[in-house]
């Protein structure tokens, strides 16, 4: 069975309780992934609410809009950034 | 254009980086440097440390891409970016941007552009550790987003 | 605000000046440096040297005055200006401006403001010496006057 | 008899042929001084023409407009500047 690896950064790591996870994944988009994760309950819906997610990264590429996530992908979920 | 991007835990040295950059800067007449330092008294409680994390591989590639955008926009001969991650004490340097150009306005604008990018778009996250033992992830500032919007 | 202005024939060192300035910069989070270098290939004939003169006493006082203007305009904690005079070879530093502030936009703008002043108003005169033995006083550039007018 | 000391800078030194001079001066303004110097002949009139004089300095103070030059003053005549 296919899966993806999800990486959480910054405050999202604390909010969801871990830095990374492996998720069964037959295929789909970033929008479908976010909807699925938000569906895990109130804590997840809050942690991954619109203003809390700044960018999604698929296989080390920042993606815009509703992008495809192929099985086997690495997906980074990035909260608003605070560098410099 | 010469372009050198590093994410590191070790401190950096402005003088050494300036000397190294000038080897690649050709006949540039203007060099602008920006150095950002950890502020110890920005909040009500004194800061003891700042912890920074990034997305290895992705962060470096994104900074390299934006440096290329800057080089397409201004006549630059060399760009050097160092961003630190890990635990930093107040007063320590966090970020160093050096830009060499034949024109001083180009050097100033490109350095400000790169800093605005690093503040608003580059994948870095800061956590503040305070003297009372508390800690918190830093909130993104609306003013930084406004600064970056100047270049859109 | 700490303010240190020097006109000198000796070379300067960006790293040493940055370290010295930070002693006076307090909890400033932002430091912007501008370094101008002698360009060797700006004209048809290669440059062998640049000779600079100033009006001793008057030039220093004027730069100090304009640094005060900058401090009134932006929240600066420290300003350092070094301008060299005498004979300089291509690649050598001519001018160094360092500005420390709690705010990066203020540091960038104040450094650009000081450089525009130094280019258009400060009493300095440059004479170019070329590889064919000829020499000439440099003409004031209209573009520098335009840059300074931004701040009026 | 009273006098002033005049200092020339940059290309003005070459144009007028010396770096400084002492001039008899009973009193007057910067405008009167420039008129007197330009009256020395075509070379002086050209060297000190409007676009060739950027600033006048009286006793180490930059002056604007037609400023008073007291007897005994040091007067700097500055061509357009080229620093930085």
Short mmCIF file of C-alpha atoms in Angstrom, two decimals:
data_model
loop_
_atom_site.label_atom_id
_atom_site.label_comp_id
_atom_site.label_asym_id
_atom_site.label_seq_id
_atom_site.Cartn_x
_atom_site.Cartn_y
_atom_site.Cartn_z
CA UNK A 1 0.00 0.00 0.00
CA UNK A 2 1.26 3.52 -0.90
CA UNK A 3 1.97 6.19 1.66
CA UNK A 4 3.31 9.74 2.03
CA UNK A 5 5.58 11.24 4.64
CA UNK A 6 4.32 14.47 6.27
CA UNK A 7 6.69 16.93 7.96
CA UNK A 8 5.40 19.62 10.36
CA UNK A 9 7.42 22.77 11.18
CA UNK A 10 7.53 25.46 13.85
CA UNK A 11 4.45 25.78 16.02
CA UNK A 12 2.61 23.17 13.90
CA UNK A 13 4.84 20.48 15.40
CA UNK A 14 3.64 21.41 18.88
CA UNK A 15 0.04 21.89 17.75
CA UNK A 16 -0.31 18.46 16.14
CA UNK A 17 1.94 16.74 18.70
CA UNK A 18 4.67 15.39 16.40
CA UNK A 19 7.27 16.48 13.87
CA UNK A 20 6.44 13.93 11.17
CA UNK A 21 4.20 11.01 10.32
CA UNK A 22 3.62 8.45 7.61
CA UNK A 23 0.12 8.39 6.15
CA UNK A 24 -1.49 5.84 3.81
CA UNK A 25 -2.04 7.63 0.52
CA UNK A 26 -3.45 6.31 -2.73
CA UNK A 27 -3.16 9.70 -4.42
CA UNK A 28 -4.84 13.11 -4.20
CA UNK A 29 -4.19 16.82 -3.80
CA UNK A 30 -2.89 19.13 -1.09
CA UNK A 31 -6.46 20.33 -0.54
CA UNK A 32 -7.63 16.74 -0.01
CA UNK A 33 -4.76 16.08 2.41
CA UNK A 34 -5.53 19.19 4.48
CA UNK A 35 -9.25 18.28 4.55
CA UNK A 36 -8.40 14.76 5.72
CA UNK A 37 -6.05 16.00 8.47
CA UNK A 38 -8.54 18.66 9.64
CA UNK A 39 -11.15 15.88 9.84
CA UNK A 40 -9.17 14.22 12.65
CA UNK A 41 -10.95 16.49 15.16
CA UNK A 42 -11.12 19.93 16.63
CA UNK A 43 -7.44 20.12 17.64
CA UNK A 44 -6.34 19.28 14.10
CA UNK A 45 -8.90 21.56 12.49
CA UNK A 46 -7.63 24.42 14.66
CA UNK A 47 -3.95 23.66 14.17
CA UNK A 48 -4.35 23.49 10.39
CA UNK A 49 -6.91 26.31 10.00
CA UNK A 50 -6.48 28.66 7.02
CA UNK A 51 -4.29 31.32 8.75
CA UNK A 52 -2.10 28.67 10.37
CA UNK A 53 -0.85 27.13 7.13
CA UNK A 54 1.46 29.34 5.10
CA UNK A 55 2.79 26.99 2.43
CA UNK A 56 2.76 23.37 1.36
CA UNK A 57 5.84 21.72 -0.01
CA UNK A 58 5.64 18.57 -2.15
CA UNK A 59 8.88 16.71 -2.77
CA UNK A 60 10.92 19.76 -1.71
CA UNK A 61 9.04 22.12 -4.07
CA UNK A 62 6.79 24.86 -2.70
CA UNK A 63 3.37 24.44 -4.35
CA UNK A 64 0.55 26.96 -4.85
CA UNK A 65 -3.16 26.27 -5.09
CA UNK A 66 -4.47 22.71 -4.98
CA UNK A 67 -1.42 20.70 -6.07
CA UNK A 68 -1.08 16.98 -6.76
CA UNK A 69 0.57 14.77 -4.13
CA UNK A 70 1.83 11.57 -5.72
CA UNK A 71 2.09 8.40 -3.62
CA UNK A 72 5.51 8.18 -1.96
CA UNK A 73 5.83 11.97 -1.71
CA UNK A 74 7.35 14.00 1.10
CA UNK A 75 4.88 16.75 2.11
CA UNK A 76 5.96 19.69 4.26
CA UNK A 77 3.26 21.69 6.05
CA UNK A 78 4.63 25.16 6.87
CA UNK A 79 3.14 27.63 9.36
CA UNK A 80 3.63 31.39 8.81
CA UNK A 81 7.38 32.05 8.66
CA UNK A 82 9.37 34.21 11.10
CA UNK A 83 12.94 34.30 9.78
CA UNK A 84 15.48 37.05 9.39
CA UNK B 1 26.75 36.60 -10.63
CA UNK B 2 28.48 34.88 -7.75
CA UNK B 3 25.96 33.56 -5.22
CA UNK B 4 26.73 31.78 -1.96
CA UNK B 5 23.96 30.70 0.46
CA UNK B 6 24.59 29.00 3.80
CA UNK B 7 22.33 27.89 6.64
CA UNK B 8 24.47 27.17 9.66
CA UNK B 9 24.44 26.85 13.45
CA UNK B 10 27.91 28.45 13.80
CA UNK B 11 28.37 32.22 14.23
CA UNK B 12 29.46 34.26 11.21
CA UNK B 13 31.95 37.09 10.85
CA UNK B 14 31.01 40.14 8.78
CA UNK B 15 34.63 41.16 8.12
CA UNK B 16 35.65 37.69 6.93
CA UNK B 17 32.57 37.40 4.70
CA UNK B 18 33.19 40.84 3.20
CA UNK B 19 36.80 39.89 2.38
CA UNK B 20 35.67 36.59 0.84
CA UNK B 21 32.94 38.25 -1.22
CA UNK B 22 35.22 40.90 -2.66
CA UNK B 23 37.27 38.15 -4.33
CA UNK B 24 34.18 37.45 -6.46
CA UNK B 25 32.76 40.98 -6.72
CA UNK B 26 34.94 42.10 -9.65
CA UNK B 27 35.11 45.86 -10.21
CA UNK B 28 32.01 46.54 -8.07
CA UNK B 29 32.07 49.97 -6.48
CA UNK B 30 29.36 49.36 -3.91
CA UNK B 31 28.89 46.80 -1.19
CA UNK B 32 25.90 46.77 1.16
CA UNK B 33 25.74 44.50 4.21
CA UNK B 34 22.81 43.82 6.48
CA UNK B 35 23.34 42.05 9.77
CA UNK B 36 20.46 41.11 12.02
CA UNK B 37 21.07 40.49 15.72
CA UNK B 38 18.99 38.81 18.43
CA UNK B 39 17.28 41.49 20.54
CA UNK B 40 17.17 40.78 24.25
CA UNK B 41 14.57 43.31 25.38
CA UNK B 42 11.85 43.32 22.75
CA UNK B 43 9.28 41.73 25.08
CA UNK B 44 8.16 42.38 28.67
CA UNK B 45 10.36 39.54 29.97
CA UNK B 46 14.07 39.47 28.99
CA UNK B 47 14.96 36.95 26.30
CA UNK B 48 17.52 34.28 27.17
CA UNK B 49 17.67 32.55 23.80
CA UNK B 50 16.14 32.39 20.37
CA UNK B 51 15.75 29.00 18.71
CA UNK B 52 15.47 28.87 14.93
CA UNK B 53 14.54 25.99 12.67
CA UNK B 54 14.33 25.67 8.89
CA UNK B 55 13.35 23.12 6.24
CA UNK B 56 16.68 21.61 5.17
CA UNK B 57 17.12 21.64 1.40
CA UNK B 58 13.95 23.63 0.73
CA UNK B 59 15.07 26.77 2.59
CA UNK B 60 18.46 26.90 0.86
CA UNK B 61 16.87 26.34 -2.58
CA UNK B 62 14.29 29.06 -2.00
CA UNK B 63 16.91 31.62 -0.92
CA UNK B 64 19.01 30.73 -3.97
CA UNK B 65 15.96 31.24 -6.18
CA UNK B 66 15.17 34.65 -4.68
CA UNK B 67 18.83 35.71 -5.03
CA UNK B 68 18.47 34.86 -8.72
CA UNK B 69 15.35 37.05 -8.87
CA UNK B 70 17.34 39.90 -7.29
CA UNK B 71 20.14 39.44 -9.84
CA UNK B 72 17.59 39.63 -12.67
CA UNK B 73 16.21 42.85 -11.23
CA UNK B 74 19.41 44.70 -10.28
CA UNK B 75 22.95 44.61 -11.76
CA UNK B 76 24.62 42.60 -9.00
CA UNK B 77 28.07 41.02 -9.13
CA UNK B 78 27.91 38.96 -5.93
CA UNK B 79 25.44 37.93 -3.22
CA UNK B 80 26.19 36.20 0.08
CA UNK B 81 23.49 35.07 2.50
CA UNK B 82 24.11 33.37 5.84
CA UNK B 83 21.17 32.47 8.06
CA UNK B 84 21.72 30.82 11.39
CA UNK B 85 19.54 28.11 12.96
CA UNK B 86 19.61 26.44 16.37
CA UNK B 87 19.94 28.26 19.67
CA UNK B 88 21.16 31.89 19.66
CA UNK B 89 21.85 34.23 22.59
CA UNK B 90 20.84 37.92 22.67
CA UNK B 91 23.31 40.05 20.73
CA UNK B 92 24.36 37.23 18.42
CA UNK B 93 24.04 37.64 14.66
CA UNK B 94 21.08 35.76 13.10
CA UNK B 95 21.31 36.75 9.47
CA UNK B 96 23.87 38.30 7.17
CA UNK B 97 23.18 39.58 3.65
CA UNK B 98 25.97 41.01 1.51
CA UNK B 99 25.40 42.45 -1.95
CA UNK B 100 28.02 43.83 -4.34
CA UNK B 101 27.13 45.96 -7.35
CA UNK B 102 28.53 48.65 -9.59
CA UNK B 103 25.72 50.93 -8.40
CA UNK B 104 25.00 51.88 -4.82
CA UNK B 105 21.22 52.20 -5.25
CA UNK B 106 21.11 48.67 -6.72
CA UNK B 107 23.14 47.30 -3.81
CA UNK B 108 20.88 48.99 -1.22
CA UNK B 109 17.66 47.93 -2.92
CA UNK B 110 18.73 44.33 -3.52
CA UNK B 111 19.89 43.92 0.10
CA UNK B 112 16.57 45.34 1.39
CA UNK B 113 14.67 43.08 -1.05
CA UNK B 114 16.54 39.97 0.15
CA UNK B 115 15.94 40.89 3.79
CA UNK B 116 12.22 41.44 3.17
CA UNK B 117 12.11 38.00 1.54
CA UNK B 118 13.98 36.36 4.42
CA UNK B 119 11.55 37.92 6.90
CA UNK B 120 8.31 37.10 5.09
CA UNK B 121 8.78 34.12 2.76
CA UNK B 122 11.85 32.04 3.59
CA UNK B 123 11.04 28.88 5.59
CA UNK B 124 12.40 29.78 9.04
CA UNK B 125 10.63 29.62 12.38
CA UNK B 126 11.71 31.32 15.62
CA UNK B 127 10.93 30.25 19.16
CA UNK B 128 11.66 32.67 22.01
CA UNK B 129 12.93 31.42 25.38
CA UNK B 130 12.44 33.85 28.27
CA UNK B 131 14.16 34.46 31.60
CA UNK B 132 11.11 33.09 33.49
CA UNK B 133 11.45 29.73 31.72
CA UNK B 134 8.53 30.26 29.36
CA UNK B 135 8.83 29.85 25.60
CA UNK B 136 6.71 30.61 22.57
CA UNK B 137 6.82 30.45 18.80
CA UNK B 138 7.09 33.94 17.35
CA UNK B 139 4.01 35.25 15.50
CA UNK B 140 4.49 36.43 11.91
CA UNK B 141 4.39 40.24 11.76
CA UNK B 142 1.96 42.01 9.44
CA UNK B 143 4.52 44.82 8.94
CA UNK B 144 6.98 42.36 7.40
CA UNK B 145 4.37 41.27 4.88
CA UNK B 146 3.83 44.93 3.98
CA UNK B 147 7.57 45.41 3.47
CA UNK B 148 7.74 42.45 1.10
CA UNK B 149 4.69 43.72 -0.83
CA UNK B 150 6.77 46.76 -1.94
CA UNK B 151 8.61 44.51 -4.39
CA UNK B 152 5.55 42.80 -5.91
CA UNK C 1 22.81 58.25 19.60
CA UNK C 2 26.47 57.32 19.32
CA UNK C 3 28.09 59.08 16.34
CA UNK C 4 31.68 58.73 15.20
CA UNK C 5 32.99 60.54 12.07
CA UNK C 6 36.53 60.19 10.73
CA UNK C 7 38.31 61.53 7.67
CA UNK C 8 41.55 59.61 7.23
CA UNK C 9 44.21 58.64 4.71
CA UNK C 10 44.62 55.15 6.21
CA UNK C 11 42.57 52.16 5.02
CA UNK C 12 39.62 51.03 7.15
CA UNK C 13 38.39 47.58 8.11
CA UNK C 14 34.67 46.80 7.95
CA UNK C 15 34.86 43.93 10.43
CA UNK C 16 36.76 45.96 13.03
CA UNK C 17 34.40 48.92 12.64
CA UNK C 18 31.35 46.69 12.98
CA UNK C 19 32.73 45.18 16.19
CA UNK C 20 33.52 48.64 17.57
CA UNK C 21 30.10 50.02 16.67
CA UNK C 22 28.22 47.16 18.30
CA UNK C 23 29.69 48.18 21.67
CA UNK C 24 27.65 51.39 21.32
CA UNK C 25 24.63 50.04 19.45
CA UNK C 26 22.75 48.78 22.50
CA UNK C 27 19.96 46.29 21.80
CA UNK C 28 19.76 47.23 18.10
CA UNK C 29 18.52 44.38 15.95
CA UNK C 30 19.65 45.76 12.61
CA UNK C 31 22.97 46.92 11.26
CA UNK C 32 23.45 48.18 7.71
CA UNK C 33 26.88 48.83 6.24
CA UNK C 34 27.75 50.54 2.98
CA UNK C 35 31.29 50.30 1.65
CA UNK C 36 32.35 52.16 -1.49
CA UNK C 37 35.39 50.97 -3.43
CA UNK C 38 37.55 52.62 -6.11
CA UNK C 39 36.52 51.29 -9.54
CA UNK C 40 39.39 50.65 -11.91
CA UNK C 41 37.51 50.31 -15.19
CA UNK C 42 34.78 52.94 -15.17
CA UNK C 43 36.44 55.00 -17.94
CA UNK C 44 37.95 54.15 -21.35
CA UNK C 45 41.48 54.19 -19.88
CA UNK C 46 42.22 52.09 -16.77
CA UNK C 47 42.48 54.05 -13.55
CA UNK C 48 45.74 53.85 -11.62
CA UNK C 49 44.75 55.99 -8.65
CA UNK C 50 42.07 58.22 -7.23
CA UNK C 51 43.10 61.30 -5.27
CA UNK C 52 40.62 62.79 -2.81
CA UNK C 53 40.72 66.06 -0.95
CA UNK C 54 38.38 67.63 1.60
CA UNK C 55 38.00 70.86 3.60
CA UNK C 56 39.49 69.97 7.01
CA UNK C 57 37.16 70.87 9.86
CA UNK C 58 34.26 71.87 7.62
CA UNK C 59 33.80 68.41 6.06
CA UNK C 60 33.80 66.62 9.43
CA UNK C 61 31.34 69.15 10.94
CA UNK C 62 28.99 68.85 7.97
CA UNK C 63 28.94 65.05 8.12
CA UNK C 64 28.28 65.21 11.86
CA UNK C 65 25.41 67.62 11.21
CA UNK C 66 23.84 65.36 8.59
CA UNK C 67 24.22 62.32 10.87
CA UNK C 68 22.23 64.32 13.44
CA UNK C 69 19.57 64.96 10.80
CA UNK C 70 19.42 61.22 10.11
CA UNK C 71 19.07 60.47 13.84
CA UNK C 72 16.18 62.95 14.05
CA UNK C 73 14.47 61.23 11.15
CA UNK C 74 15.02 57.56 11.98
CA UNK C 75 15.37 55.73 15.33
CA UNK C 76 19.12 55.09 15.18
CA UNK C 77 21.32 53.90 18.03
CA UNK C 78 24.74 54.37 16.39
CA UNK C 79 26.30 55.84 13.24
CA UNK C 80 29.88 55.44 12.03
CA UNK C 81 31.25 57.24 8.96
CA UNK C 82 34.78 56.91 7.63
CA UNK C 83 35.78 58.76 4.47
CA UNK C 84 39.26 58.43 3.08
CA UNK C 85 41.28 61.21 1.45
CA UNK C 86 44.65 61.20 -0.31
CA UNK C 87 45.72 58.69 -2.96
CA UNK C 88 43.73 55.45 -3.31
CA UNK C 89 44.33 52.47 -5.62
CA UNK C 90 41.56 50.64 -7.52
CA UNK C 91 39.75 48.17 -5.25
CA UNK C 92 40.53 50.13 -2.09
CA UNK C 93 37.68 51.25 0.14
CA UNK C 94 36.84 54.99 -0.11
CA UNK C 95 33.91 55.32 2.21
CA UNK C 96 32.28 53.32 4.97
CA UNK C 97 28.88 54.04 6.52
CA UNK C 98 27.54 51.90 9.36
CA UNK C 99 24.11 52.43 10.89
CA UNK C 100 22.57 50.51 13.80
CA UNK C 101 18.87 50.63 14.61
CA UNK C 102 16.10 48.62 16.21
CA UNK C 103 14.35 48.57 12.82
CA UNK C 104 15.80 47.26 9.59
CA UNK C 105 13.95 49.69 7.30
CA UNK C 106 15.31 52.61 9.36
CA UNK C 107 18.85 51.25 9.14
CA UNK C 108 18.59 50.78 5.35
CA UNK C 109 17.05 54.20 4.75
CA UNK C 110 19.44 56.09 7.02
CA UNK C 111 22.48 54.45 5.42
CA UNK C 112 21.18 55.30 1.92
CA UNK C 113 20.42 58.87 3.06
CA UNK C 114 23.94 59.32 4.46
CA UNK C 115 25.50 57.94 1.28
CA UNK C 116 23.40 60.25 -0.90
CA UNK C 117 24.57 63.15 1.25
CA UNK C 118 28.21 62.09 1.03
CA UNK C 119 27.93 61.85 -2.77
CA UNK C 120 26.14 65.14 -3.37
CA UNK C 121 26.74 67.58 -0.50
CA UNK C 122 29.79 66.67 1.59
CA UNK C 123 32.90 68.70 0.70
CA UNK C 124 35.05 66.09 -1.07
CA UNK C 125 36.69 66.30 -4.47
CA UNK C 126 38.06 63.42 -6.52
CA UNK C 127 40.82 63.52 -9.12
CA UNK C 128 41.34 60.50 -11.38
CA UNK C 129 44.81 59.40 -12.46
CA UNK C 130 44.91 57.19 -15.53
CA UNK C 131 47.29 54.55 -16.89
CA UNK C 132 48.35 56.90 -19.75
CA UNK C 133 49.56 59.50 -17.25
CA UNK C 134 46.62 61.85 -17.70
CA UNK C 135 44.55 63.11 -14.79
CA UNK C 136 41.29 64.99 -14.33
CA UNK C 137 38.96 66.24 -11.62
CA UNK C 138 35.78 64.17 -11.59
CA UNK C 139 32.60 65.94 -12.75
CA UNK C 140 29.64 65.97 -10.35
CA UNK C 141 26.98 63.51 -11.55
CA UNK C 142 23.41 64.69 -12.11
CA UNK C 143 22.13 61.26 -10.99
CA UNK C 144 23.65 61.78 -7.54
CA UNK C 145 21.78 65.05 -7.18
CA UNK C 146 18.57 63.23 -8.08
CA UNK C 147 19.27 60.59 -5.44
CA UNK C 148 19.75 63.23 -2.74
CA UNK C 149 16.56 65.02 -3.82
CA UNK C 150 14.55 61.93 -2.69
CA UNK C 151 15.10 63.02 0.92
CA UNK C 152 14.14 66.69 0.50
CA UNK D 1 44.44 97.23 6.63
CA UNK D 2 41.98 94.36 6.96
CA UNK D 3 42.11 91.28 4.77
CA UNK D 4 40.47 87.89 4.24
CA UNK D 5 42.00 84.54 3.44
CA UNK D 6 40.50 82.69 0.48
CA UNK D 7 40.80 78.90 0.06
CA UNK D 8 40.12 77.17 -3.27
CA UNK D 9 39.31 73.47 -3.53
CA UNK D 10 39.31 70.71 -6.14
CA UNK D 11 39.39 71.87 -9.76
CA UNK D 12 39.07 75.52 -8.67
CA UNK D 13 42.66 75.37 -7.39
CA UNK D 14 43.88 74.41 -10.86
CA UNK D 15 41.51 76.86 -12.57
CA UNK D 16 42.62 79.91 -10.61
CA UNK D 17 46.23 78.76 -10.33
CA UNK D 18 46.62 78.60 -6.56
CA UNK D 19 45.18 76.94 -3.47
CA UNK D 20 44.80 80.08 -1.36
CA UNK D 21 45.38 83.81 -1.28
CA UNK D 22 45.08 86.79 1.03
CA UNK D 23 42.91 89.62 -0.22
CA UNK D 24 42.49 93.15 1.14
CA UNK D 25 38.95 93.35 2.48
CA UNK D 26 37.20 96.23 4.22
CA UNK D 27 33.95 94.26 4.48
CA UNK D 28 31.21 93.03 2.13
CA UNK D 29 29.23 89.97 1.09
CA UNK D 30 29.95 86.68 -0.66
CA UNK D 31 28.22 88.07 -3.77
CA UNK D 32 30.53 91.10 -3.75
CA UNK D 33 33.59 88.88 -3.31
CA UNK D 34 32.61 86.63 -6.23
CA UNK D 35 31.92 89.70 -8.41
CA UNK D 36 35.33 91.14 -7.53
CA UNK D 37 37.15 87.85 -8.29
CA UNK D 38 35.25 87.34 -11.58
CA UNK D 39 36.32 90.89 -12.52
CA UNK D 40 39.94 89.79 -12.63
CA UNK D 41 39.45 88.68 -16.23
CA UNK D 42 38.03 85.98 -18.45
CA UNK D 43 39.92 83.08 -16.81
CA UNK D 44 38.54 84.03 -13.38
CA UNK D 45 35.06 84.72 -14.68
CA UNK D 46 35.04 81.25 -16.27
CA UNK D 47 36.55 79.48 -13.28
CA UNK D 48 34.03 81.06 -10.90
CA UNK D 49 30.98 80.99 -13.22
CA UNK D 50 27.64 80.07 -11.64
CA UNK D 51 27.78 76.29 -12.24
CA UNK D 52 31.41 76.09 -11.08
CA UNK D 53 30.76 77.33 -7.55
CA UNK D 54 28.79 74.93 -5.36
CA UNK D 55 29.09 76.48 -1.91
CA UNK D 56 30.80 79.29 -0.05
CA UNK D 57 32.11 78.79 3.44
CA UNK D 58 32.72 81.72 5.79
CA UNK D 59 34.71 81.00 8.93
CA UNK D 60 34.13 77.24 8.56
CA UNK D 61 30.33 77.68 8.19
CA UNK D 62 28.60 76.89 4.91
CA UNK D 63 26.56 79.97 3.94
CA UNK D 64 23.54 80.30 1.64
CA UNK D 65 22.50 83.32 -0.40
CA UNK D 66 24.45 86.54 -0.17
CA UNK D 67 26.18 86.22 3.20
CA UNK D 68 28.32 88.72 5.07
CA UNK D 69 32.10 88.27 5.07
CA UNK D 70 33.65 90.10 8.03
CA UNK D 71 37.23 91.41 7.76
CA UNK D 72 39.68 88.75 8.91
CA UNK D 73 37.44 85.90 7.73
CA UNK D 74 38.49 82.63 6.14
CA UNK D 75 36.45 82.10 2.96
CA UNK D 76 36.29 78.70 1.25
CA UNK D 77 35.17 78.56 -2.37
CA UNK D 78 33.90 75.06 -3.16
CA UNK D 79 33.34 73.62 -6.64
CA UNK D 80 30.65 70.93 -7.14
CA UNK D 81 31.48 68.03 -4.82
CA UNK D 82 32.35 64.48 -5.87
CA UNK D 83 32.73 62.45 -2.68
CA UNK D 84 31.53 59.02 -1.66
#
